[in-house]
Coordinates of C-alpha atoms in Angstrom, one line a residue:
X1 CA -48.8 -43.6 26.7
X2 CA -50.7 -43.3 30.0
X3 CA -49.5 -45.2 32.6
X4 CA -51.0 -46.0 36.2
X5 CA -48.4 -45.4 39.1
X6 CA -48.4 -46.0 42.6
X7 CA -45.3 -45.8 45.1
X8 CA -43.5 -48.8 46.7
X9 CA -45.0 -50.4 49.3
X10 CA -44.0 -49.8 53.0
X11 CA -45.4 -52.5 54.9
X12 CA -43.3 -55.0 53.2
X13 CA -41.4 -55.8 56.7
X14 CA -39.9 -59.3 56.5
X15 CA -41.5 -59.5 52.6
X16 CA -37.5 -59.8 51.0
X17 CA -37.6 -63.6 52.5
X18 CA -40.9 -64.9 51.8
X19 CA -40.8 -63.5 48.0
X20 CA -37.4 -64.8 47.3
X21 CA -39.0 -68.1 48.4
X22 CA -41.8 -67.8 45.9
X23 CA -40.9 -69.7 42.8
X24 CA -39.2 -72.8 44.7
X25 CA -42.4 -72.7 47.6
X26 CA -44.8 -73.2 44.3
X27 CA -43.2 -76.2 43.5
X28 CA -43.3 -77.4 47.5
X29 CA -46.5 -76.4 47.6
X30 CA -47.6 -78.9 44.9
X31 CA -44.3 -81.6 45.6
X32 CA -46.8 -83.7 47.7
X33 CA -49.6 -83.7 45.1
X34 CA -47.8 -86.3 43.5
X35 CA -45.1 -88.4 42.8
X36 CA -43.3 -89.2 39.4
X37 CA -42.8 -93.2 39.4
X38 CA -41.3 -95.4 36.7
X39 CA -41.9 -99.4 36.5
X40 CA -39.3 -101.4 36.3
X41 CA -39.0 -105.1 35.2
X42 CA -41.0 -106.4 38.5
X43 CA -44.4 -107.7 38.2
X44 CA -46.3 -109.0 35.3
X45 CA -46.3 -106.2 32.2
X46 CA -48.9 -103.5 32.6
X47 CA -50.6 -101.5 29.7
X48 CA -48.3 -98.6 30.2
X49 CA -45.3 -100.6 31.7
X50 CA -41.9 -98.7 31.3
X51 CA -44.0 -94.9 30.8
X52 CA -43.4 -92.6 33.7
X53 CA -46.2 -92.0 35.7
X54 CA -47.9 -89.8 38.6
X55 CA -50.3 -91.0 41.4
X56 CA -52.7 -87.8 42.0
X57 CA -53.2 -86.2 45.0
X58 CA -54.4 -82.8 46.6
X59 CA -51.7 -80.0 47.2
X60 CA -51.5 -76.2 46.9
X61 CA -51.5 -74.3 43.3
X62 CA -49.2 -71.2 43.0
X63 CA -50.7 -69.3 39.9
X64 CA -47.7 -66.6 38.7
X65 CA -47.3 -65.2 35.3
X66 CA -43.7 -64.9 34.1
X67 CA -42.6 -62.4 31.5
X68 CA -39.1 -61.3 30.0
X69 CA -38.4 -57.6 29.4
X70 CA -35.6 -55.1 29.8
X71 CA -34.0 -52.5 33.0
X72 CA -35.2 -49.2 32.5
X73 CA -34.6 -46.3 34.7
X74 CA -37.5 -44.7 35.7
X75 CA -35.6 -41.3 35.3
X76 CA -33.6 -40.3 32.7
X77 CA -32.5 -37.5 30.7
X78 CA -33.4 -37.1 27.4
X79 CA -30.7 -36.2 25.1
X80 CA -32.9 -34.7 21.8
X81 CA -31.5 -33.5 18.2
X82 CA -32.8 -29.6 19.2
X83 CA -32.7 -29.2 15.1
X84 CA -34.6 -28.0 11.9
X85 CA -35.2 -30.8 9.8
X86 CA -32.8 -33.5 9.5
X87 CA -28.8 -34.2 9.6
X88 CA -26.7 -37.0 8.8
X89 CA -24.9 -37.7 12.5
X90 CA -21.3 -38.4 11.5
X91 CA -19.5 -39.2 14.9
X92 CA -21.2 -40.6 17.9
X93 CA -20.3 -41.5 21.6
X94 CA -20.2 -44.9 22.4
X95 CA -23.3 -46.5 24.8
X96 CA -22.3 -47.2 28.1
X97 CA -20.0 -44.3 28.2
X98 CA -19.6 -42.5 31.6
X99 CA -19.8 -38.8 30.7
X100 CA -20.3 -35.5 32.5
X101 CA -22.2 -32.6 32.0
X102 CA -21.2 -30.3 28.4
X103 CA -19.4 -33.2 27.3
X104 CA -19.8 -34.0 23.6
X105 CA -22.1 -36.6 22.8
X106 CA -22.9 -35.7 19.2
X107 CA -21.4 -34.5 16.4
X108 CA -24.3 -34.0 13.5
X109 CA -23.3 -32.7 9.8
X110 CA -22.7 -29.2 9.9
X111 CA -22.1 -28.8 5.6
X112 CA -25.4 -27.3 4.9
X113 CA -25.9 -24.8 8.2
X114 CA -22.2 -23.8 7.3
X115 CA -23.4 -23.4 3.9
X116 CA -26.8 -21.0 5.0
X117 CA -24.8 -18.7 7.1
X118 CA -22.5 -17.7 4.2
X119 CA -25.6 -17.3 1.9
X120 CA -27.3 -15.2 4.7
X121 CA -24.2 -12.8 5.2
X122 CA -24.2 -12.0 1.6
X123 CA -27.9 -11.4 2.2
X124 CA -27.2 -9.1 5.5
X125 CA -24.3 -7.1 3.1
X126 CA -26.7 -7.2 0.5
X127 CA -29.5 -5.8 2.6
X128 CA -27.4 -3.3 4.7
X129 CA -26.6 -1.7 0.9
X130 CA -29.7 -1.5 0.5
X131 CA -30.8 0.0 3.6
X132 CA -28.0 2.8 3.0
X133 CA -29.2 3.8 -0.8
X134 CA -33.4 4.2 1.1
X135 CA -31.9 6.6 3.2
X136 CA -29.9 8.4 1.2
X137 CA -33.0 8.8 -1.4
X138 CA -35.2 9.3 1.2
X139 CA -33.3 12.3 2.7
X140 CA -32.5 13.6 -0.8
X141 CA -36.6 13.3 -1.6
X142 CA -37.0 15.1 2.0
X143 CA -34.3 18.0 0.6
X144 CA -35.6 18.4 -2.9
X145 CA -39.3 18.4 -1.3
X146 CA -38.6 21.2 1.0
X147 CA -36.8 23.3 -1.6
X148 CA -39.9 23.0 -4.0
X149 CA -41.9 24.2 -1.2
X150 CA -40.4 27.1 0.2
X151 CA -40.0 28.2 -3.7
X152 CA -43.7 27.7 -4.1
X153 CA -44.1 29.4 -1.0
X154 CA -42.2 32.6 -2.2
X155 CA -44.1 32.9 -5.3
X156 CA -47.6 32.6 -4.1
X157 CA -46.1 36.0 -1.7
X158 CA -44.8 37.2 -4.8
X159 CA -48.1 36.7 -6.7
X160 CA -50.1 38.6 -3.3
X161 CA -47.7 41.3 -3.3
X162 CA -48.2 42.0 -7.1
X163 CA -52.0 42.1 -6.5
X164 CA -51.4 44.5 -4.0
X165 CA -48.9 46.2 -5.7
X166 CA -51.3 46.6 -8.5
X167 CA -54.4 48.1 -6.4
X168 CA -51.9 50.2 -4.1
X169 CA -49.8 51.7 -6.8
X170 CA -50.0 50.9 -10.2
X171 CA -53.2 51.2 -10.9
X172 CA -54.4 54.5 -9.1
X173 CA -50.6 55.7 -10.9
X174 CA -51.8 54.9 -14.3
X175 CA -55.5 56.8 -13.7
X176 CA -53.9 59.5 -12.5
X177 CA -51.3 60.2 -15.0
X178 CA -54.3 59.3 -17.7
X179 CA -56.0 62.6 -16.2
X180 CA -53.4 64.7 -16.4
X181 CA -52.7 63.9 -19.8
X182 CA -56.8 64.7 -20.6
X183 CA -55.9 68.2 -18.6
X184 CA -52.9 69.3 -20.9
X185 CA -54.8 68.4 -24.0
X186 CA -57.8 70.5 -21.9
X187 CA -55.1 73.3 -21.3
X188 CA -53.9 72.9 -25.3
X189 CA -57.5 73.1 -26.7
X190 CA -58.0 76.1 -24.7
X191 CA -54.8 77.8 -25.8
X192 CA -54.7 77.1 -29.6
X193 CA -58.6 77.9 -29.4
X194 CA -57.8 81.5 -27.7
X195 CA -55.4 82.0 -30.1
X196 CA -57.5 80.7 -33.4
X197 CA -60.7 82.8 -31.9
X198 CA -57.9 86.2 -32.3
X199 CA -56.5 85.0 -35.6
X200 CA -59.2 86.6 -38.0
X201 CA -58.9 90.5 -36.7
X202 CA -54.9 90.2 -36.9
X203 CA -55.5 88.9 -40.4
X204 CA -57.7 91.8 -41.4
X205 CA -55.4 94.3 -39.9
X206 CA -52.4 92.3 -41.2
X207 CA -50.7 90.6 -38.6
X208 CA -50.5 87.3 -39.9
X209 CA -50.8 85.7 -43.0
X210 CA -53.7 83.5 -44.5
X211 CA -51.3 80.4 -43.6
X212 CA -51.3 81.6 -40.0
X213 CA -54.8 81.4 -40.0
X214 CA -55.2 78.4 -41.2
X215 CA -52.2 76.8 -39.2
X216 CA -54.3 78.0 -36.0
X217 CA -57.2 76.2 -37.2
X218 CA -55.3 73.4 -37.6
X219 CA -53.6 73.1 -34.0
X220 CA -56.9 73.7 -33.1
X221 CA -57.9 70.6 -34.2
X222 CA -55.1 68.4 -33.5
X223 CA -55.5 69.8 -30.3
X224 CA -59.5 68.5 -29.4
X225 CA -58.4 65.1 -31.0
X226 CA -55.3 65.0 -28.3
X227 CA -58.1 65.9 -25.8
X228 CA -60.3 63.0 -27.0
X229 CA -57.7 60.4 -27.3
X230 CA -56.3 61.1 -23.7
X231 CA -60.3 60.6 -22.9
X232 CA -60.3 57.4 -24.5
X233 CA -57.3 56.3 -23.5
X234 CA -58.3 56.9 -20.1
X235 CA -61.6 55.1 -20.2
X236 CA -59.8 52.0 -21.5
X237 CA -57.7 51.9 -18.8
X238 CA -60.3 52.4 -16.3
X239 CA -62.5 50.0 -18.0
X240 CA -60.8 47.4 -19.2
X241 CA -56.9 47.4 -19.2
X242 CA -56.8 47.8 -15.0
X243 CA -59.5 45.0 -15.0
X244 CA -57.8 42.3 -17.1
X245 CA -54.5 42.6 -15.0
X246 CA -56.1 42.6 -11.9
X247 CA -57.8 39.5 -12.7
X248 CA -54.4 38.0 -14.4
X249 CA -52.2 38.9 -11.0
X250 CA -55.3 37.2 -8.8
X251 CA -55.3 34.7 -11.1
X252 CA -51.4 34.2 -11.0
X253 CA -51.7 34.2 -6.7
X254 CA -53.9 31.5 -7.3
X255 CA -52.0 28.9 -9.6
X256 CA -49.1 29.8 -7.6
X257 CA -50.6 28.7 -4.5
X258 CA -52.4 25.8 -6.2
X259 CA -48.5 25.1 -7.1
X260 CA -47.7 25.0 -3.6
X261 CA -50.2 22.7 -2.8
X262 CA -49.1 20.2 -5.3
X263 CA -45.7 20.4 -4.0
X264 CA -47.1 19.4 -0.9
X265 CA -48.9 16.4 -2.0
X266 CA -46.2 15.2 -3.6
X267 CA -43.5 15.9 -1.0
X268 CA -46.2 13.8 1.2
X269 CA -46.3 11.1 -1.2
X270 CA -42.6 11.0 -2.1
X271 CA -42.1 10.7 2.1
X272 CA -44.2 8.1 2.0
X273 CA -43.0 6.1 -0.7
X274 CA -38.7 6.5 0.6
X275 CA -40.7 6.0 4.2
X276 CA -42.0 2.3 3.2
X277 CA -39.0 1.7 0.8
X278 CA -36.8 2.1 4.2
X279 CA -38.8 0.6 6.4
X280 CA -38.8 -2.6 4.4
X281 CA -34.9 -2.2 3.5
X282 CA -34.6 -2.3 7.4
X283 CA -37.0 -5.4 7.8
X284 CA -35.4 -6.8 5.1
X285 CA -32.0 -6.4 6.6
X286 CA -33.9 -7.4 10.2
X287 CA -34.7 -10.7 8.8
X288 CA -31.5 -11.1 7.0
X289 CA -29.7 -11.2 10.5
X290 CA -32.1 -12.8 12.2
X291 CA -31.7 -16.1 9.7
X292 CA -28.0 -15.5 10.0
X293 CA -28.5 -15.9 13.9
X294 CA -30.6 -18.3 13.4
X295 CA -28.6 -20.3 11.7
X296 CA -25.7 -20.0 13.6
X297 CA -27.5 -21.3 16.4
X298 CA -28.6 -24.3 14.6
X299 CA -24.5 -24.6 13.7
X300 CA -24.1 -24.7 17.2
X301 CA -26.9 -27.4 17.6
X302 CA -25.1 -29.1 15.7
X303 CA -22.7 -30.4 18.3
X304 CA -25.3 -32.3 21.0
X305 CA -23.7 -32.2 24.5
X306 CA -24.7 -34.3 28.3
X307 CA -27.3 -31.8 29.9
X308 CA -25.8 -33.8 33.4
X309 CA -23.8 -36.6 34.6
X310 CA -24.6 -40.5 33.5
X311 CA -24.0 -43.2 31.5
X312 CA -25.3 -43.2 27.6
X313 CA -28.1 -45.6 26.4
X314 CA -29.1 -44.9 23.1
X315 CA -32.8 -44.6 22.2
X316 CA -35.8 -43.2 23.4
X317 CA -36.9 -45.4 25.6
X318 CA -40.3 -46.2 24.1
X319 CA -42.1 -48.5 22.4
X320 CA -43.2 -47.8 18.6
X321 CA -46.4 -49.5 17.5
X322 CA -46.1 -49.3 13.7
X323 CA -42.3 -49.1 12.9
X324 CA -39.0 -50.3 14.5
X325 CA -37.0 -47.4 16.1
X326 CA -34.2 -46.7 13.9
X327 CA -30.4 -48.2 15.0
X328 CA -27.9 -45.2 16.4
X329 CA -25.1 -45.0 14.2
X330 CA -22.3 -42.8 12.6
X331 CA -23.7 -42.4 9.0
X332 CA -27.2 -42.6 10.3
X333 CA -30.3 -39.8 9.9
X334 CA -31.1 -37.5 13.0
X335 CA -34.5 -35.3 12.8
X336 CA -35.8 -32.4 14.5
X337 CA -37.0 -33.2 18.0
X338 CA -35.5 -36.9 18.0
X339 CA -34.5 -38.4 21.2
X340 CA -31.5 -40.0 20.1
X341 CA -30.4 -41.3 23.4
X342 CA -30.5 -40.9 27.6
X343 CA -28.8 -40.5 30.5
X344 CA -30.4 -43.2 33.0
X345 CA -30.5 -42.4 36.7
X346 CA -29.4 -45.6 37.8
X347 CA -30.7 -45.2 41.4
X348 CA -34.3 -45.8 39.5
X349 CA -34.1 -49.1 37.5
X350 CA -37.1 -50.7 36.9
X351 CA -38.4 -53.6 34.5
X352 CA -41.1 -53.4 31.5
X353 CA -42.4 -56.1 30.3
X354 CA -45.5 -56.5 27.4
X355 CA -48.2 -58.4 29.1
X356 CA -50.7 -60.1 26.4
X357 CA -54.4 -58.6 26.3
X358 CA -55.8 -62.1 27.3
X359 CA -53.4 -61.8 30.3
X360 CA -54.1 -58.4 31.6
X361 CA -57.0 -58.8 33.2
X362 CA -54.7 -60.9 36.2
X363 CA -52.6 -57.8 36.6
X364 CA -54.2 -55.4 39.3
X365 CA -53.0 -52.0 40.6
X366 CA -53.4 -51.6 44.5
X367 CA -51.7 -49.0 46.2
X368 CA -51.9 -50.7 49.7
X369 CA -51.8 -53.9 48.9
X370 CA -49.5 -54.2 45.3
X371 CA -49.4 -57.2 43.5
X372 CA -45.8 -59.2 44.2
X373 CA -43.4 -60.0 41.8
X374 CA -40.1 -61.8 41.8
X375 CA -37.7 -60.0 39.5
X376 CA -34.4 -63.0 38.4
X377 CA -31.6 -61.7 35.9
X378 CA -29.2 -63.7 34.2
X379 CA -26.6 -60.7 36.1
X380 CA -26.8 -62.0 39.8
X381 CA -28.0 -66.0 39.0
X382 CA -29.7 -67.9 41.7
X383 CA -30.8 -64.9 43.2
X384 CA -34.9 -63.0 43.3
X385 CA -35.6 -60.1 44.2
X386 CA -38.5 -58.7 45.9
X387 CA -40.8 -56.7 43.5
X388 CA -44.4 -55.5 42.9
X389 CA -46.4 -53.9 40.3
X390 CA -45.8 -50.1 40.0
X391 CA -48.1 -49.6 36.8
X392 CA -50.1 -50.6 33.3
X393 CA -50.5 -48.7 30.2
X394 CA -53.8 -47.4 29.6
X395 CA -53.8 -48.5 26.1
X396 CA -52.4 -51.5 24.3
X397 CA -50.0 -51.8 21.9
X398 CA -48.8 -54.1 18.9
X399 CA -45.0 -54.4 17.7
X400 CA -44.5 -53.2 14.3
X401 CA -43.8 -56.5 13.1
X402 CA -46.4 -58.4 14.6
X403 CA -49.5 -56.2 14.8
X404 CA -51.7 -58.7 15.5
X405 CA -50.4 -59.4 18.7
X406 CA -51.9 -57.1 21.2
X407 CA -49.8 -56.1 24.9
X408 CA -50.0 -53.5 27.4
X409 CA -46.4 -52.5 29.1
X410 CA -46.3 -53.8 32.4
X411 CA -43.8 -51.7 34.9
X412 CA -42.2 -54.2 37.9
X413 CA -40.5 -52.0 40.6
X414 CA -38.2 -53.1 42.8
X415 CA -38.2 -52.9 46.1
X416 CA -34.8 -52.8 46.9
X417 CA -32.2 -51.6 44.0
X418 CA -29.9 -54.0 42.0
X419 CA -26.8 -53.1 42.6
X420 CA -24.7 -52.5 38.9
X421 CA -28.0 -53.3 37.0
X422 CA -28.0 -51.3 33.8
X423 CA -30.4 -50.3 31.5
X424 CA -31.0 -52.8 28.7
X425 CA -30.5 -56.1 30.8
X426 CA -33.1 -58.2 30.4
X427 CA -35.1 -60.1 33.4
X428 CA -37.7 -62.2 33.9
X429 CA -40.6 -60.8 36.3
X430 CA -42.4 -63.8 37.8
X431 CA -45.9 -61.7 38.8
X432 CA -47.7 -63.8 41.9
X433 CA -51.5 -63.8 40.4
X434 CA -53.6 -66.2 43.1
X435 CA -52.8 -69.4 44.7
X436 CA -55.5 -72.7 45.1
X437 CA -55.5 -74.7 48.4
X438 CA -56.0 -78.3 48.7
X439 CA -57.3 -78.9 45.0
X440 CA -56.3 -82.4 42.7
X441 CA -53.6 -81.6 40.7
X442 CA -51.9 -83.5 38.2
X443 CA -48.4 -82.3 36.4
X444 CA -49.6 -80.3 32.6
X445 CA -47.7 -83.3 30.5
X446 CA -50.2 -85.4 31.8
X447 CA -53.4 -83.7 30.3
X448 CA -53.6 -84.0 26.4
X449 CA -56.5 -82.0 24.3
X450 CA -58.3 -82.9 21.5
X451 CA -60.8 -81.0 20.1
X452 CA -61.5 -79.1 22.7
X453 CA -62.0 -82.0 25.3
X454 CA -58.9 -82.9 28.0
X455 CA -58.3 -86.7 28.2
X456 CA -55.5 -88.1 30.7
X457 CA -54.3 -91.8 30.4
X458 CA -54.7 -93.9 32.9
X459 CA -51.7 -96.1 34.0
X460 CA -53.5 -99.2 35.2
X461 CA -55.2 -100.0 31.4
X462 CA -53.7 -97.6 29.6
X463 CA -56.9 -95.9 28.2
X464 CA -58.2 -91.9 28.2
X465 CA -60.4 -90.5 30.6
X466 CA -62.2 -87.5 30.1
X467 CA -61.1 -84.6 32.3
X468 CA -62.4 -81.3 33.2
X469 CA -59.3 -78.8 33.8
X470 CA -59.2 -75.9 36.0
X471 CA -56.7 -73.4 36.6
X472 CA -52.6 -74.1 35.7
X473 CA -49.1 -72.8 36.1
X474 CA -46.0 -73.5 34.3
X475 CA -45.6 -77.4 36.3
X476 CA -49.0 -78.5 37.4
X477 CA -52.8 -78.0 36.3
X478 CA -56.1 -78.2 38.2
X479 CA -58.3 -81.3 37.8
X480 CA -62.0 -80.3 38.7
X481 CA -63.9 -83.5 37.6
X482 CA -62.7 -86.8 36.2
X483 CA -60.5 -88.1 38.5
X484 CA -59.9 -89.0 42.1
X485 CA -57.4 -88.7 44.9
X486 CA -54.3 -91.9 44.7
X487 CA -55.2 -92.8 41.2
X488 CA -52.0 -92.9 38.5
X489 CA -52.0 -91.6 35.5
X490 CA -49.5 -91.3 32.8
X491 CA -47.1 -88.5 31.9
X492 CA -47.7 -88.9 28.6
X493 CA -49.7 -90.3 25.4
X494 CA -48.9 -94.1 25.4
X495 CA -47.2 -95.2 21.9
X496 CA -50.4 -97.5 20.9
X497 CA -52.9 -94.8 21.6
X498 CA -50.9 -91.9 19.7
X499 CA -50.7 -94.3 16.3
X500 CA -54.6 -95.3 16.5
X501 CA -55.7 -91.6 17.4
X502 CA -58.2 -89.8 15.1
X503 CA -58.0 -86.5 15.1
X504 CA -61.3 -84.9 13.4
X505 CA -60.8 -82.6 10.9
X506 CA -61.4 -79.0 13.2
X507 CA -59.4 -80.6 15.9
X508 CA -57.4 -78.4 18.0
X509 CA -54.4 -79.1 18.2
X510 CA -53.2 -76.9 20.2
X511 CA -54.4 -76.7 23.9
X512 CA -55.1 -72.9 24.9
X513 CA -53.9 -72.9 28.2
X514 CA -51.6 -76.0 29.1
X515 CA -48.4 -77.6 27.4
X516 CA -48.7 -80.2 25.2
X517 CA -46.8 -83.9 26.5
X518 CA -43.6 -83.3 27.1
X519 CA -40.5 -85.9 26.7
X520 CA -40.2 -88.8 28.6
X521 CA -39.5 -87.7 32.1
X522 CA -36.1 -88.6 33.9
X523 CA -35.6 -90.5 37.3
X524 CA -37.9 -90.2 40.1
X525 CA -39.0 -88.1 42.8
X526 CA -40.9 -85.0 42.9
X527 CA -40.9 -81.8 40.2

């Protein structure tokens, strides 16, 4: 709630006297307006014979507004439940206790924080197991990785060196021994021919046999098939058989390698994979040990000590507009952020009061000038004490039990300190609003409404006579028209004319700003 401020006053030299003066110099002021009389048995018997009565004359009218409300120290420090949620509070300082700073003030339920941290170390265990089985996969997954790699690695060298092995020795081996195999079958042909071509003259002249002859023919012709089969056998090599390996060995480099790749996409992926799976074991176990620390900081929130030296008051202080605050008690709920009670400043007591909307337009602000006050407690009786208007709310409020009813809290500084005051004492704040000079006044009893019209009865016949009011305070009101200077009236409604009295049917009965009759009034003399 906004407030406005200002500072206490310094030109209130010599202002202590006067202002402890103000309540009994507004009845002075108006003691010679008036006098209450009485009749006795003298005389013949008048229409209000016996009723006390006033004779009306001018005086001085000392407006002041007077309001109850409580000592509240202007600084104070804020004891709050610093907690998540709620807790049940289950022991409690008493108020008005004199503490120091770290002492205990507080002692909130501590069974369900107690029960969280044990449920968050099994986590942390839990979590820390965890984070020890990621590694341990992950750096197996790096291992098994690596060894696929380097084995991949080996056999795509392999597979090059058989290529090469093939072009560089193999295959120009295999040609060459193919031709030499067609040169001996040349070298056969040519022997077993030579010797087949000289085979018909040794048979004539009888060397060899018929047989002979015809086994030369024969080695003859084994000998050109050997010939043509070492050709063949040659041309298939060249043509086909050296070829179809070379193309398998390339071929076998190439799957080899492709192998090697794939090993290396999945080593990347399986790093990847044991990567995030450790990374969120760790955050896992992070946020496992955070809670736990967490927690055990709310554990230790759970004991509320003084943040400095003073005396306790529970509550917060302020005014609630739609619900009553809650009573401090062992047993009772505190929630997060709750100000459960203060440590006044004693040195900066101050009053509040709740000034009515249809009142707060007398209340003014004035840094220079600051609208008096005179602040009386039940604590020191008989004594006032000097005070002015330190600030208004901005905005009004309404009690939660009576929302209709519309204030705005009023702060009354003092000028001077009470000394022993404490917070909670209630006071009444007389606020000085304006004083009238030399106007008629009559006391409020005399003055009775009826339907909106102000009547006062006059003592000589006894009959009404319309009024016209003016201003009033709690003793005397204002008489603007209707009456003059030395005439009585009467303090009250004569007997006959309260019995014969019609009241219409929208008749107020209830006069807005002045008391209605009072009693019959006792002895004499001025009020």
């Amino acid at each position: 709630m906004e407030t406005q401020t200002m500072k206490a006053p310094s030109w209130h030299k010599g202002s202590v006297k006067i202002a402890i003066t103000a309540i009994t110099a507004a009845v002075v002021a108006v003691s010679g307006a008036g006098v209450w009389l009485f009749n006795g048995d003298e005389g013949p018997e008048q229409p209000g014979a016996g009723a006390p009565r006033f004779i009306v004359r001018r005086g001085n009218l000392r407006i002041t507004l007077k309001k109850k409300g409580p000592f509240d120290a202007a600084e104070a420090m804020p004891v709050t439940a610093q907690i998540s949620g709620s807790a049940k509070i289950v022991w409690l300082v008493e108020a008005g206790t004199a503490v120091n700073k770290d002492d205990v003030l507080v002692e909130l339920d501590r069974t369900n924080v107690e029960n969280q941290i044990e449920q968050y170390k099994s986590q942390v265990v839990k979590a820390e197991a965890d984070l020890v089985a990621a590694q341990a996969d992950q750096e197996i997954t790096r291992l098994s990785s690596e060894s696929k790699i380097r084995t991949a690695e080996m056999d795509v060298e392999m597979a090059g060196l058989e290529v090469k092995k093939f072009l560089d020795g193999v295959k120009p081996k295999e040609l060459r021994d193919a031709t030499i195999k067609i040169d001996q079958a040349k070298v056969k042909l040519s022997q077993v021919t030579s010797v087949a071509a000289r085979m018909p003259e040794m048979l004539k002249q009888g060397f060899v046999t018929k047989e002979e002859v015809e086994e030369s023919e024969l080695d003859v012709q084994t000998a050109e098939n050997a010939l043509g089969s070492a050709k063949l056998e040659h041309e298939i090599l060249a043509k086909y058989t050296h070829p179809m390996r070379l193309k398998q060995l390339r071929s076998d480099k190439l799957l080899t390698a492709a192998e090697l790749e794939r090993f290396k996409e999945e080593a990347k992926r399986r790093k990847a994979q044991t990567s995030a799976t450790t990374t969120q074991r760790e955050l896992e176990l992070a946020s496992a040990k955070r809670q736990l620390a967490e927690a055990r900081e709310r554990l230790e929130k759970m004991t509320i000590h003084a943040p400095g030296d003073g005396i306790v008051v529970y509550g917060s202080g302020r005014q609630h507009r739609w619900r009553q605050e809650e009573e401090l008690a062992v047993g009772s709920t505190a929630h997060q952020n709750q100000t459960l009670m203060r440590l006044p400043n004693l040195n900066t007591m101050q009053l509040v009061v709740e000034v009515h909307e249809a009142d707060i337009n007398k209340i003014r602000i004035d840094e220079e000038h600051p609208q008096q006050a005179i602040v009386t407690t039940d604590y020191m009786p008989g004594k006032g004490f000097p005070a002015y208007v330190k600030g208004v709310d901005t905005l009004a409020q309404s009690n939660w039990y009576k929302q209709n009813i519309k204030f705005f809290l009023t702060t009354i500084a003092l000028e001077k300190q009470i000394p022993g005051i404490r917070p909670g004492t209630t006071a009444t704040a007389e606020i000085f609003i304006s004083q009238l000079d030399n106007i008629l006044l009559v006391p409020i009893q005399c003055v009775d409404t009826v339907g909106g019209v102000s009547y006062c009865y006059m003592a000589d016949t006894g009959k009404k006579r319309e009024v016209v009011v003016g201003a009033s305070n709690n003793t005397f009101v204002e008489i603007k028209r209707g009456l003059k200077e030395g005439e009585t009236v009467l303090l009250e409604r004569p007997a006959a004319a309260a019995a014969e009295q019609e009241q219409p049917d929208n008749a107020d009965k209830q006069r807005p700003e002045l008391k209605p009759p009072s009693t019959r009034a006792r002895g004499k003399g001025a009020r």
